Structures are given as structure tokens and as C-alpha cells.
CSV table of C-alpha atoms in Angstrom, one decimal:
chain,number,residue,atom,x,y,z
A,1198,MET,CA,-17.7,-12.4,-61.6
A,1199,HIS,CA,-20.3,-10.5,-59.8
A,1200,SER,CA,-19.3,-8.6,-56.9
A,1201,LEU,CA,-16.7,-6.1,-55.8
A,1202,ASP,CA,-15.5,-8.5,-53.9
A,1203,GLU,CA,-14.6,-11.1,-56.6
A,1204,LEU,CA,-13.1,-8.2,-58.5
A,1205,LYS,CA,-10.6,-7.6,-55.5
A,1206,GLU,CA,-9.7,-11.0,-55.4
A,1207,ARG,CA,-9.2,-11.2,-58.8
A,1208,LEU,CA,-7.0,-8.2,-59.3
A,1209,ARG,CA,-4.7,-9.1,-56.1
A,1210,GLU,CA,-4.0,-12.7,-58.0
A,1211,PHE,CA,-2.9,-10.9,-60.9
A,1212,ALA,CA,-0.4,-8.3,-59.4
A,1213,ARG,CA,0.8,-11.3,-57.4
A,1214,GLU,CA,1.1,-13.4,-60.6
A,1215,ARG,CA,3.3,-10.3,-62.0
A,1216,ASP,CA,4.9,-9.7,-58.7
A,1217,TRP,CA,3.4,-6.0,-58.9
A,1218,GLU,CA,2.8,-5.7,-55.5
A,1219,GLN,CA,6.0,-3.7,-55.1
A,1220,PHE,CA,4.5,-1.1,-57.3
A,1221,HIS,CA,1.4,-0.9,-55.6
A,1222,SER,CA,1.5,1.5,-53.2
A,1223,PRO,CA,-1.6,3.7,-52.7
A,1224,LYS,CA,0.1,6.8,-53.6
A,1225,ASN,CA,1.4,4.7,-57.0
A,1226,LEU,CA,-2.2,3.8,-57.6
A,1227,ALA,CA,-3.9,6.9,-56.8
A,1228,MET,CA,-1.5,8.3,-59.9
A,1229,ALA,CA,-2.2,5.3,-62.0
A,1230,LEU,CA,-6.0,6.1,-61.3
A,1231,ILE,CA,-6.1,9.8,-62.5
A,1232,VAL,CA,-4.3,8.9,-65.6
A,1233,GLU,CA,-6.6,6.6,-66.5
A,1234,ALA,CA,-9.0,9.0,-65.6
A,1235,ALA,CA,-7.6,11.3,-67.7
A,1236,GLU,CA,-7.8,9.0,-70.3
A,1237,LEU,CA,-11.5,9.1,-70.5
A,1238,VAL,CA,-11.8,12.7,-69.8
A,1239,GLU,CA,-9.6,12.8,-73.5
A,1240,HIS,CA,-12.5,11.5,-75.0
A,1241,PHE,CA,-14.7,14.1,-74.2
A,1242,GLN,CA,-12.9,17.1,-74.2
A,1243,TRP,CA,-13.3,18.5,-77.9
A,1244,LEU,CA,-16.9,17.0,-77.6
A,1245,THR,CA,-20.1,19.1,-77.3
A,1246,GLU,CA,-22.2,18.3,-74.0
A,1247,ALA,CA,-24.4,16.7,-76.1
A,1248,GLN,CA,-21.9,15.0,-78.5
A,1249,SER,CA,-20.5,13.2,-75.6
A,1250,GLN,CA,-24.4,12.3,-74.9
A,1251,ALA,CA,-24.6,10.3,-78.1
A,1252,LEU,CA,-21.4,8.5,-78.6
A,1253,ASP,CA,-21.1,6.4,-81.9
A,1254,PRO,CA,-20.6,2.3,-80.9
A,1255,GLU,CA,-16.8,2.2,-81.5
A,1256,LYS,CA,-16.1,5.7,-79.4
A,1257,ARG,CA,-18.5,4.0,-76.6
A,1258,GLU,CA,-16.4,0.7,-76.0
A,1259,GLN,CA,-13.2,2.9,-76.0
A,1260,VAL,CA,-15.1,4.8,-73.1
A,1261,ALA,CA,-16.0,1.8,-71.5
A,1262,GLN,CA,-12.6,0.6,-71.5
A,1263,GLU,CA,-11.3,3.6,-69.5
A,1264,LEU,CA,-14.5,3.4,-67.1
A,1265,ALA,CA,-13.0,0.1,-66.6
A,1266,ASP,CA,-9.6,0.9,-65.8
A,1267,VAL,CA,-10.8,4.0,-63.2
A,1268,PHE,CA,-12.7,1.2,-62.0
A,1269,LEU,CA,-9.6,-1.5,-61.7
A,1270,TYR,CA,-7.4,0.9,-59.8
A,1271,LEU,CA,-10.2,2.5,-57.6
A,1272,VAL,CA,-10.8,-1.4,-56.6
A,1273,ARG,CA,-7.1,-2.2,-56.2
A,1274,LEU,CA,-6.7,1.1,-54.2
A,1275,ALA,CA,-9.2,0.3,-51.9
A,1276,ASP,CA,-8.2,-3.1,-51.3
A,1277,ARG,CA,-4.5,-2.0,-50.4
A,1278,LEU,CA,-5.9,0.7,-47.7
A,1279,ASP,CA,-8.6,-2.0,-46.7
A,1280,ILE,CA,-11.7,0.0,-47.4
A,1281,ASP,CA,-14.9,-1.0,-48.0
A,1282,LEU,CA,-16.0,0.8,-51.4
A,1283,MET,CA,-19.4,0.2,-51.2
A,1284,ASP,CA,-19.7,0.7,-47.1
A,1285,ALA,CA,-17.8,4.4,-48.0
A,1286,ALA,CA,-20.1,5.2,-51.4
A,1287,GLN,CA,-23.3,4.4,-49.0
A,1288,ARG,CA,-21.7,7.1,-46.0
A,1289,LYS,CA,-20.7,9.5,-48.9
A,1290,ILE,CA,-24.5,9.7,-50.4
A,1291,VAL,CA,-26.0,10.1,-46.8
A,1292,LEU,CA,-23.6,13.1,-46.1
A,1293,ASN,CA,-24.2,14.4,-49.6
A,1294,ALA,CA,-28.0,14.2,-48.9
A,1295,GLN,CA,-27.7,16.3,-46.1
A,1296,LYS,CA,-25.2,18.6,-47.6
A,1297,TYR,CA,-27.4,19.1,-50.4
A,1298,PRO,CA,-31.2,19.1,-49.3
A,1299,ALA,CA,-33.1,18.6,-52.5
A,1300,ASP,CA,-35.4,21.6,-51.6
A,1301,LYS,CA,-32.5,23.6,-51.3
A,1302,VAL,CA,-30.5,23.1,-54.3
A,1303,ARG,CA,-33.1,21.9,-56.9
A,1304,GLY,CA,-31.8,23.0,-60.4
A,1305,SER,CA,-29.1,24.9,-59.4
A,1306,ALA,CA,-25.4,24.0,-61.3
A,1307,LYS,CA,-23.5,25.9,-58.4
A,1308,LYS,CA,-23.8,22.7,-56.2
A,1309,ALA,CA,-24.9,20.0,-58.8
A,1310,GLY,CA,-22.4,17.3,-57.2
A,1311,GLU,CA,-20.0,19.3,-55.6
A,1312,SER,CA,-18.5,17.3,-52.8
B,568,MET,CA,-27.6,-1.3,-50.8
B,569,HIS,CA,-25.6,-4.1,-51.5
B,570,SER,CA,-25.0,-4.0,-55.3
B,571,LEU,CA,-23.8,-1.7,-58.0
B,572,ASP,CA,-27.2,-2.0,-59.7
B,573,GLU,CA,-28.9,-0.3,-56.3
B,574,LEU,CA,-25.8,2.3,-56.0
B,575,LYS,CA,-27.0,3.3,-59.8
B,576,GLU,CA,-30.9,3.8,-58.7
B,577,ARG,CA,-29.9,5.5,-55.9
B,578,LEU,CA,-27.8,7.8,-57.2
B,579,ARG,CA,-30.3,7.9,-60.6
B,580,GLU,CA,-33.1,8.9,-57.3
B,581,PHE,CA,-30.7,11.5,-55.6
B,582,ALA,CA,-30.1,13.4,-59.5
B,583,ARG,CA,-33.7,13.6,-60.3
B,584,GLU,CA,-34.7,15.0,-56.7
B,585,ARG,CA,-32.5,17.7,-57.5
B,586,ASP,CA,-33.1,18.4,-60.8
B,587,TRP,CA,-29.7,17.9,-61.5
B,588,GLU,CA,-30.0,15.8,-64.9
B,589,GLN,CA,-29.4,18.8,-66.6
B,590,PHE,CA,-25.9,19.0,-65.6
B,591,HIS,CA,-24.8,15.3,-65.9
B,592,SER,CA,-23.8,15.0,-69.3
B,593,PRO,CA,-20.9,12.7,-69.8
B,594,LYS,CA,-18.7,15.1,-70.5
B,595,ASN,CA,-19.5,17.2,-67.2
B,596,LEU,CA,-19.4,14.0,-65.3
B,597,ALA,CA,-16.0,13.1,-66.5
B,598,MET,CA,-14.9,16.5,-65.5
B,599,ALA,CA,-16.2,16.0,-62.0
B,600,LEU,CA,-14.7,12.4,-61.8
B,601,ILE,CA,-10.8,13.9,-62.4
B,602,VAL,CA,-11.9,16.4,-60.1
B,603,GLU,CA,-12.3,13.7,-57.1
B,604,ALA,CA,-9.4,11.4,-58.2
B,605,ALA,CA,-7.2,14.7,-57.8
B,606,GLU,CA,-8.6,15.3,-54.4
B,607,LEU,CA,-7.6,11.5,-53.7
B,608,VAL,CA,-4.1,12.4,-55.3
B,609,GLU,CA,-3.9,15.2,-52.9
B,610,HIS,CA,-3.7,13.4,-49.9
B,611,PHE,CA,-0.4,11.6,-51.4
B,612,GLN,CA,1.1,14.2,-53.0
B,613,TRP,CA,3.8,15.0,-50.4
B,614,LEU,CA,4.0,11.2,-48.6
B,615,THR,CA,6.3,9.2,-49.4
B,616,GLU,CA,5.1,5.4,-50.8
B,617,ALA,CA,5.7,3.9,-47.0
B,618,GLN,CA,3.7,6.8,-45.3
B,619,SER,CA,1.0,6.5,-48.4
B,620,GLN,CA,0.8,2.7,-47.3
B,621,ALA,CA,0.2,3.7,-43.1
B,622,LEU,CA,-2.3,6.2,-43.2
B,623,ASP,CA,-3.8,7.5,-39.7
B,624,PRO,CA,-7.3,6.5,-39.1
B,625,GLU,CA,-8.7,10.4,-39.8
B,626,LYS,CA,-6.4,10.7,-43.1
B,627,ARG,CA,-7.8,7.0,-43.8
B,628,GLU,CA,-11.3,8.4,-43.4
B,629,GLN,CA,-11.0,11.4,-45.6
B,630,VAL,CA,-9.3,8.8,-48.2
B,631,ALA,CA,-12.3,6.8,-47.8
B,632,GLN,CA,-14.5,9.5,-48.9
B,633,GLU,CA,-12.5,10.7,-51.6
B,634,LEU,CA,-12.4,6.9,-53.0
B,635,ALA,CA,-16.2,6.7,-52.6
B,636,ASP,CA,-16.7,10.2,-54.5
B,637,VAL,CA,-14.7,8.6,-57.6
B,638,PHE,CA,-16.9,5.9,-57.3
B,639,LEU,CA,-20.3,7.7,-57.2
B,640,TYR,CA,-19.4,9.8,-60.4
B,641,LEU,CA,-17.7,6.6,-62.3
B,642,VAL,CA,-21.2,4.9,-61.4
B,643,ARG,CA,-23.3,7.8,-62.5
B,644,LEU,CA,-21.1,8.2,-65.9
B,645,ALA,CA,-21.9,4.6,-66.6
B,646,ASP,CA,-25.3,4.8,-66.0
B,647,ARG,CA,-25.9,8.1,-68.4
B,648,LEU,CA,-23.6,6.1,-71.0
B,649,ASP,CA,-25.9,2.6,-70.5
B,650,ILE,CA,-22.1,1.1,-69.7
B,651,ASP,CA,-22.0,-2.1,-67.3
B,652,LEU,CA,-19.0,-1.2,-65.3
B,653,MET,CA,-18.9,-4.9,-64.1
B,654,ASP,CA,-19.0,-6.5,-67.4
B,655,ALA,CA,-16.6,-3.6,-68.6
B,656,ALA,CA,-14.0,-4.8,-66.0
B,657,GLN,CA,-14.4,-8.2,-66.6
B,658,ARG,CA,-13.4,-7.7,-70.1
B,659,LYS,CA,-10.8,-4.9,-69.4
B,660,ILE,CA,-9.2,-7.6,-66.9
B,661,VAL,CA,-8.9,-10.6,-69.9
B,662,LEU,CA,-7.4,-7.6,-72.4
B,663,ASN,CA,-4.7,-6.5,-70.1
B,664,ALA,CA,-3.8,-10.4,-69.0
B,665,GLN,CA,-3.3,-11.0,-72.4
B,666,LYS,CA,-1.2,-8.1,-73.1
B,667,TYR,CA,1.1,-8.1,-70.1
B,668,PRO,CA,1.4,-12.1,-69.7
B,669,ALA,CA,2.9,-12.7,-66.3
B,670,ASP,CA,6.0,-14.7,-67.6
B,671,LYS,CA,7.0,-11.5,-69.3
B,672,VAL,CA,6.2,-8.5,-67.6
B,673,ARG,CA,7.1,-10.3,-63.8
B,674,GLY,CA,8.7,-7.6,-61.4
B,675,SER,CA,8.7,-5.3,-64.4
B,676,ALA,CA,8.0,-1.3,-63.5
B,677,LYS,CA,7.6,-0.5,-67.0
B,678,LYS,CA,4.4,-2.7,-67.3
B,679,ALA,CA,3.2,-2.5,-63.8
B,680,GLY,CA,-0.4,-1.9,-64.8
B,681,GLU,CA,0.1,0.4,-67.8
B,682,SER,CA,-3.2,0.0,-69.9
C,1083,MET,CA,10.4,33.4,-79.6
C,1084,HIS,CA,11.6,34.4,-76.1
C,1085,SER,CA,8.3,35.8,-74.1
C,1086,LEU,CA,4.9,34.6,-73.0
C,1087,ASP,CA,3.4,37.2,-75.0
C,1088,GLU,CA,4.9,36.1,-78.3
C,1089,LEU,CA,4.0,32.4,-77.4
C,1090,LYS,CA,0.4,33.5,-77.0
C,1091,GLU,CA,0.5,35.2,-80.4
C,1092,ARG,CA,2.1,32.2,-82.0
C,1093,LEU,CA,-0.8,29.5,-80.5
C,1094,ARG,CA,-3.1,32.3,-81.7
C,1095,GLU,CA,-2.2,32.2,-85.0
C,1096,PHE,CA,-1.9,28.3,-84.7
C,1097,ALA,CA,-5.4,28.2,-83.6
C,1098,ARG,CA,-6.9,30.3,-86.5
C,1099,GLU,CA,-5.0,29.0,-89.1
C,1100,ARG,CA,-6.5,25.7,-88.3
C,1101,ASP,CA,-10.2,26.7,-87.8
C,1102,TRP,CA,-9.5,25.6,-84.2
C,1103,GLU,CA,-11.1,28.8,-82.1
C,1104,GLN,CA,-14.4,27.2,-82.1
C,1105,PHE,CA,-12.9,24.2,-79.9
C,1106,HIS,CA,-11.1,26.6,-77.8
C,1107,SER,CA,-13.9,27.2,-75.2
C,1108,PRO,CA,-11.9,27.7,-71.6
C,1109,LYS,CA,-14.0,24.5,-70.5
C,1110,ASN,CA,-12.9,22.5,-73.3
C,1111,LEU,CA,-9.1,24.1,-72.8
C,1112,ALA,CA,-9.1,23.2,-69.0
C,1113,MET,CA,-10.0,19.4,-70.0
C,1114,ALA,CA,-7.2,19.2,-72.8
C,1115,LEU,CA,-4.9,20.8,-70.0
C,1116,ILE,CA,-5.5,18.3,-67.8
C,1117,VAL,CA,-5.2,15.2,-69.9
C,1118,GLU,CA,-1.7,16.8,-70.8
C,1119,ALA,CA,-0.8,17.4,-66.7
C,1120,ALA,CA,-1.7,13.5,-66.6
C,1121,GLU,CA,0.9,12.3,-69.8
C,1122,LEU,CA,3.1,14.1,-67.3
C,1123,VAL,CA,2.2,11.9,-64.2
C,1124,GLU,CA,2.5,8.7,-66.2
C,1125,HIS,CA,6.2,8.7,-66.7
C,1126,PHE,CA,6.4,9.2,-63.2
C,1127,GLN,CA,3.7,6.9,-61.7
C,1128,TRP,CA,5.9,3.9,-61.2
C,1129,LEU,CA,9.0,5.4,-60.5
C,1130,THR,CA,10.5,6.1,-57.3
C,1131,GLU,CA,10.9,9.6,-56.1
C,1132,ALA,CA,14.9,9.1,-56.3
C,1133,GLN,CA,14.5,7.8,-59.9
C,1134,SER,CA,12.3,10.8,-61.1
C,1135,GLN,CA,15.1,13.2,-60.1
C,1136,ALA,CA,17.4,10.9,-62.6
C,1137,LEU,CA,15.8,10.5,-65.8
C,1138,ASP,CA,17.4,9.0,-68.9
C,1139,PRO,CA,18.1,11.4,-72.0
C,1140,GLU,CA,15.0,10.0,-73.8
C,1141,LYS,CA,12.5,9.9,-70.8
C,1142,ARG,CA,13.5,13.3,-70.0
C,1143,GLU,CA,12.9,14.7,-73.6
C,1144,GLN,CA,9.2,12.6,-73.4
C,1145,VAL,CA,9.0,14.8,-70.3
C,1146,ALA,CA,10.3,18.1,-71.7
C,1147,GLN,CA,7.5,17.6,-74.7
C,1148,GLU,CA,4.5,16.7,-71.6
C,1149,LEU,CA,5.5,20.1,-69.7
C,1150,ALA,CA,5.5,21.6,-73.1
C,1151,ASP,CA,2.1,20.6,-73.8
C,1152,VAL,CA,0.6,21.6,-70.6
C,1153,PHE,CA,2.6,25.0,-70.6
C,1154,LEU,CA,0.9,25.7,-74.3
C,1155,TYR,CA,-3.1,25.0,-73.0
C,1156,LEU,CA,-1.9,27.0,-70.0
C,1157,VAL,CA,-0.7,30.2,-72.0
C,1158,ARG,CA,-4.0,29.5,-74.5
C,1159,LEU,CA,-6.2,29.2,-72.0
C,1160,ALA,CA,-4.9,32.0,-70.0
C,1161,ASP,CA,-5.1,34.1,-73.5
C,1162,ARG,CA,-8.5,33.3,-74.0
C,1163,LEU,CA,-9.5,34.2,-70.6
C,1164,ASP,CA,-7.3,37.7,-71.0
C,1165,ILE,CA,-5.5,36.9,-67.9
C,1166,ASP,CA,-1.8,37.9,-67.6
C,1167,LEU,CA,-0.2,34.5,-66.4
C,1168,MET,CA,2.8,36.2,-65.4
C,1169,ASP,CA,1.3,39.3,-63.4
C,1170,ALA,CA,-1.1,36.2,-61.9
C,1171,ALA,CA,1.8,34.2,-60.6
C,1172,GLN,CA,3.7,37.3,-59.0
C,1173,ARG,CA,0.4,37.9,-56.8
C,1174,LYS,CA,0.1,34.2,-55.7
C,1175,ILE,CA,3.6,34.2,-54.9
C,1176,VAL,CA,2.7,36.9,-52.5
C,1177,LEU,CA,0.0,35.6,-51.1
C,1178,ASN,CA,1.6,32.3,-50.8
C,1179,ALA,CA,4.1,33.8,-48.7
C,1180,GLN,CA,1.9,35.2,-46.5
C,1181,LYS,CA,-0.6,31.8,-46.1
C,1182,TYR,CA,3.2,29.8,-45.5
C,1183,PRO,CA,5.4,32.1,-43.7
C,1184,ALA,CA,8.9,30.6,-43.9
C,1185,ASP,CA,9.3,30.3,-40.2
C,1186,LYS,CA,5.9,28.7,-39.2
C,1187,VAL,CA,6.3,25.9,-41.8
C,1188,ARG,CA,9.8,24.9,-42.0
C,1189,GLY,CA,10.3,21.5,-43.0
C,1190,SER,CA,6.6,20.3,-42.7
C,1191,ALA,CA,5.3,18.2,-45.6
C,1192,LYS,CA,2.0,18.8,-44.8
C,1193,LYS,CA,2.0,22.5,-45.9
C,1194,ALA,CA,4.9,22.0,-49.0
C,1195,GLY,CA,3.2,24.2,-51.2
C,1196,GLU,CA,-0.3,23.4,-50.7
C,1197,SER,CA,-2.1,26.5,-52.2
D,836,MET,CA,9.4,40.3,-62.4
D,837,HIS,CA,9.1,39.6,-66.1
D,838,SER,CA,10.8,36.3,-67.1
D,839,LEU,CA,10.5,32.7,-66.1
D,840,ASP,CA,14.2,33.0,-65.3
D,841,GLU,CA,12.9,35.6,-62.4
D,842,LEU,CA,9.9,33.2,-61.9
D,843,LYS,CA,12.4,30.3,-61.3
D,844,GLU,CA,15.0,31.9,-59.0
D,845,ARG,CA,12.0,33.1,-56.9
D,846,LEU,CA,10.6,29.5,-56.6
D,847,ARG,CA,13.9,28.1,-55.6
D,848,GLU,CA,14.2,30.6,-53.0
D,849,PHE,CA,10.8,30.0,-51.8
D,850,ALA,CA,11.4,26.3,-51.3
D,851,ARG,CA,14.5,26.5,-49.9
D,852,GLU,CA,13.4,29.3,-46.9
D,853,ARG,CA,11.2,26.7,-46.3
D,854,ASP,CA,13.0,23.8,-46.5
D,855,TRP,CA,10.9,22.5,-48.6
D,856,GLU,CA,13.4,21.0,-51.2
D,857,GLN,CA,13.2,17.5,-49.7
D,858,PHE,CA,9.8,17.4,-50.8
D,859,HIS,CA,10.1,18.9,-54.5
D,860,SER,CA,10.9,15.4,-56.2
D,861,PRO,CA,9.4,15.6,-59.7
D,862,LYS,CA,7.1,13.0,-59.0
D,863,ASN,CA,5.7,14.6,-56.3
D,864,LEU,CA,5.9,18.1,-58.1
D,865,ALA,CA,3.9,16.1,-61.2
D,866,MET,CA,1.0,15.3,-58.4
D,867,ALA,CA,0.9,18.6,-57.0
D,868,LEU,CA,0.7,20.2,-60.7
D,869,ILE,CA,-2.3,17.7,-61.8
D,870,VAL,CA,-4.2,19.1,-58.6
D,871,GLU,CA,-3.7,22.6,-59.7
D,872,ALA,CA,-5.0,21.7,-62.9
D,873,ALA,CA,-8.2,19.8,-61.2
D,874,GLU,CA,-9.1,22.9,-59.1
D,875,LEU,CA,-8.8,24.7,-62.5
D,876,VAL,CA,-11.2,22.2,-64.4
D,877,GLU,CA,-13.5,22.4,-61.0
D,878,HIS,CA,-14.4,25.8,-62.0
D,879,PHE,CA,-15.7,24.7,-65.2
D,880,GLN,CA,-17.1,21.4,-64.7
D,881,TRP,CA,-20.8,22.6,-64.4
D,882,LEU,CA,-20.7,25.8,-66.8
D,883,THR,CA,-21.8,25.6,-70.6
D,884,GLU,CA,-18.9,26.4,-72.9
D,885,ALA,CA,-20.6,29.7,-73.2
D,886,GLN,CA,-20.5,30.4,-70.0
D,887,SER,CA,-17.2,29.6,-69.3
D,888,GLN,CA,-16.1,32.1,-71.9
D,889,ALA,CA,-18.0,34.8,-69.8
D,890,LEU,CA,-17.1,34.3,-66.2
D,891,ASP,CA,-18.0,37.1,-63.5
D,892,PRO,CA,-15.0,39.1,-62.2
D,893,GLU,CA,-14.7,37.2,-59.1
D,894,LYS,CA,-14.6,33.8,-60.6
D,895,ARG,CA,-12.4,35.3,-63.1
D,896,GLU,CA,-9.9,36.1,-59.9
D,897,GLN,CA,-10.5,32.7,-59.1
D,898,VAL,CA,-9.8,31.2,-62.4
D,899,ALA,CA,-6.3,33.6,-62.5
D,900,GLN,CA,-5.0,32.0,-59.5
D,901,GLU,CA,-5.7,28.3,-60.6
D,902,LEU,CA,-3.9,29.2,-63.6
D,903,ALA,CA,-1.0,30.5,-61.6
D,904,ASP,CA,-0.8,27.2,-59.3
D,905,VAL,CA,-0.3,25.7,-62.3
D,906,PHE,CA,2.3,27.7,-63.3
D,907,LEU,CA,4.0,27.8,-60.5
D,908,TYR,CA,4.5,23.7,-60.4
D,909,LEU,CA,5.2,24.1,-64.0
D,910,VAL,CA,8.0,26.2,-63.9
D,911,ARG,CA,9.4,24.5,-60.3
D,912,LEU,CA,9.2,21.1,-61.8
D,913,ALA,CA,10.6,22.4,-65.3
D,914,ASP,CA,13.8,23.5,-62.9
D,915,ARG,CA,14.2,20.5,-61.0
D,916,LEU,CA,14.2,18.7,-64.0
D,917,ASP,CA,16.9,21.2,-65.6
D,918,ILE,CA,14.2,21.4,-68.4
D,919,ASP,CA,13.9,25.2,-70.7
D,920,LEU,CA,10.5,25.7,-70.6
D,921,MET,CA,10.5,27.9,-73.3
D,922,ASP,CA,12.7,26.1,-75.2
D,923,ALA,CA,10.6,23.2,-75.1
D,924,ALA,CA,7.7,24.9,-76.0
D,925,GLN,CA,8.9,26.3,-79.2
D,926,ARG,CA,9.9,22.6,-80.1
D,927,LYS,CA,6.6,21.2,-79.4
D,928,ILE,CA,5.0,23.9,-81.7
D,929,VAL,CA,7.2,22.7,-84.5
D,930,LEU,CA,6.3,19.1,-83.9
D,931,ASN,CA,2.7,20.1,-83.4
D,932,ALA,CA,2.8,22.2,-86.9
D,933,GLN,CA,4.2,19.1,-88.9
D,934,LYS,CA,1.6,16.6,-87.1
D,935,TYR,CA,-1.1,18.9,-87.9
D,936,PRO,CA,-0.8,20.6,-91.3
D,937,ALA,CA,-3.6,23.3,-91.5
D,938,ASP,CA,-4.6,22.4,-94.4
D,939,LYS,CA,-5.6,18.8,-93.6
D,940,VAL,CA,-7.0,19.5,-90.3
D,941,ARG,CA,-9.1,22.5,-90.5
D,942,GLY,CA,-12.1,23.1,-88.8
D,943,SER,CA,-11.9,19.2,-87.6
D,944,ALA,CA,-12.8,18.8,-83.8
D,945,LYS,CA,-11.0,15.2,-84.1
D,946,LYS,CA,-7.1,17.2,-84.5
D,947,ALA,CA,-7.9,20.3,-82.6
D,948,GLY,CA,-4.9,20.3,-80.3
D,949,GLU,CA,-4.6,16.6,-79.5
D,950,SER,CA,-0.8,16.1,-78.8
């Protein structure tokens, strides 16, 4: 599996095999996505920023699994809404570049990626 | 831009041009990611499940932009931790398939994608 | 214990006894709060709205504990910032009443408590 | 307004006047609560822990309003589920004290308030 499209197909099949499509409304999937995002946040909540950049292998693998969970729900939710994730990402980068011109926001925490 | 790798490179460049790398600790990026996930949830909070599946074009575009924001922070965070998102997703699907055998969980809301 | 002030004092003592004050920066406590909020959301993610209003006793007790967790971090965070929660709540209700005049928003999902 | 009970009554009235009870299922209110929690997190995402403890007056007032929003939805959600927040908080503190004995966890980030 190498592409978002293949991943999307795999997740469709996964839900279909389990008869889970009935639960996969966008509303519910958005809830599931934020729950996984919080499990990610939980790994970092008592760490300093420096510690969060230097995870030991076990913790790093746990974090990788949480990132995967967020990714899977993100791909699934985009599919249910017939939204092309990669296309949306490209368009958003263009918008962000207009919103945060490099020479205006350089080094400013205030604007570091707010969107 | 067609691949996660290209997207990763584009986001590196975006942060570098703005001198934002200093703010992009995994801890901070996880916070930014969940903030974007909540902006996604906000679109659905007062909708019924059926309404969430039938968004009008304007709302759908807003949701697409929130999905993109989550995606961008996800790719950026994975990059900062040197985690391969697609590889992690594949491994997680295998784990989920073992955890939720189709013939055991079919149609059960209890297990619909918990992970 | 009957008041927010007593609860605040109890939580101060709890943190002091465990030498946890060092971890209780507002940044970290905000992260902990949203993690607990997500554990609350997790209980509802695959339920219909009607099911979420009719929890069985066991589930209801689990939800009560998650509500408590959110509450504890909220009181602790407000204390660390020297913010009076009850006073802030009162002021916010006044602002919300101005923002959402009853005769303008009646029955409109769009505005149901957005703030 | 000085007590949780008065606050609860005020929020009931607020919803009733606007015919918003129809939107206030526990599922929806949990979503609204986490959205407000994320608006709180947003204020802290690019700050250092030290900066998060030393907010300027304007930012502190914004944070107070977000704390209030979380509080209002928390009280409203507890009311819809007929859960006594203060009672649940007291019981949770007892559970936490058993789970994290002061002499076992002192100064350990690993356990700093996980619950």
C-alpha cells in the first residue's frame, strides 16, 4: 500500500467487512478523530518540549500508532465526504502562504502556523 | 504535489522560510493538531448524523479546509519525529484487523473502530 | 466539600503532596483538560443522540467520572491563572445573552450555543 | 449567582428561552465542550510553559472566557445527564488519591495527574 487511494480503499473494505458503515457518519468520524488526536496529546502532556523531541523507542512507537489512528480516521472521513485530501492540502498551503507571507511573520510565535 | 513525501518537503520549506522550526516541537504540533481537529468537530456539533453526510457546497469546502489543516499538522508532526505515516498506517490496520475480527464484531457499535 | 473554593484548595494540596506543581503549567493543564474532554467524547462517539440521553447506570457512572476529570483540571487551571471560574461564567453568560438574543436565534441550530 | 445549582438553573433557562434544548443531547454537548477546550489549548500552543504562566491582561481575559465556556458546557452536560458535578468531583479525588499514593508517585511526571 503506497498511496492515499489504496489506503482509502483498504478502509472502505475494513468497514464493509464489519458492517460498520452505519456508524461512520461524518459527525461520528470527526468525534473518533479528535479522540485519537487526544491520545496523541496525552503522550506529550507532561513532557517538556525538549523531551517531546527525544522520545525513547517504546514511546516513539506508541506515538506512531496514535499518528496512524488519526491518519486512518482522517482518510476515512475525507472518503465519506468525497473530499480529496491531497488536493485540499495543496490548496490550503497556497492559502497559508498568502496569509503568512514569509517576510512578514518570520520568527513570530503569534503566527506560527495559525490557520 | 502527489505524495506524502512531497508534502513533507513542502512543509519543511514552509517552516524554514518563516523561521518557525523553533515553535514546531512535537508537543506544540500535537496541540496545534488537536485544535484543528476541534475546528472540524465544530462544523458537526449541532448537525444530525444525516445532516453531516449531506453538507451544502460552502460548508463542504470549509470542512475540506479543516481536514487539510489536520493533515498538514499530522504530516509535519510525523516528520519531526521521523515517523513514516504510511508505514505506521499499514501496521495499524494489521493490528486493528487482529483486534477486531470481522466475524466477531460485525455490526457492533461497541467496537466500531475503537482503537 | 461544597464549593469551588474548597475544591480548589483540595487540588492544591493534592498537587503539593505529590510534588506535581512543577508539571502544572497552564500549558500542560490545558493539554490534560482536553485529553479528559476527549475521554468524555469517546463514550458518545458511536451512540445516536437518543442513546446518549439514555445511558445505562454503568456507562453513566463512567461518564460522571470523565466529567469529574474535566472539572478537576478546569478548577486547577483556573487556580494556576488566578481566575475566578464562577465570576468568569457569570460574565460569559451576560455576553452570550447579548450575542444570541432569544427572539433572534430561537430554534436555530446554527447558533445553538456557539460562543 | 454563587453556586453550581444556580448556574445550572440559569443555563436551563438560557436554553429554554432559545428553544435550544432540541440540540442539547449529551452527544452534542460533549462535542461543544471539547471544541471550547480546544479554543483554550489554542491560546497556549505556541507558548513556552513559562509564558503560559505569565499571560498579559488581555490574553488572560481571553483565557478566562474560554475557561468559562468549558465550564458552562460542563455544567449543562452534567445537568442533562442528571449528574451532580461536585459530588462526582469529590468521589474522583478519593479514587485518584488511592491510585496515586503521595509517597509512591512524588515528583514523577509519568503519573502527574493521569487519570
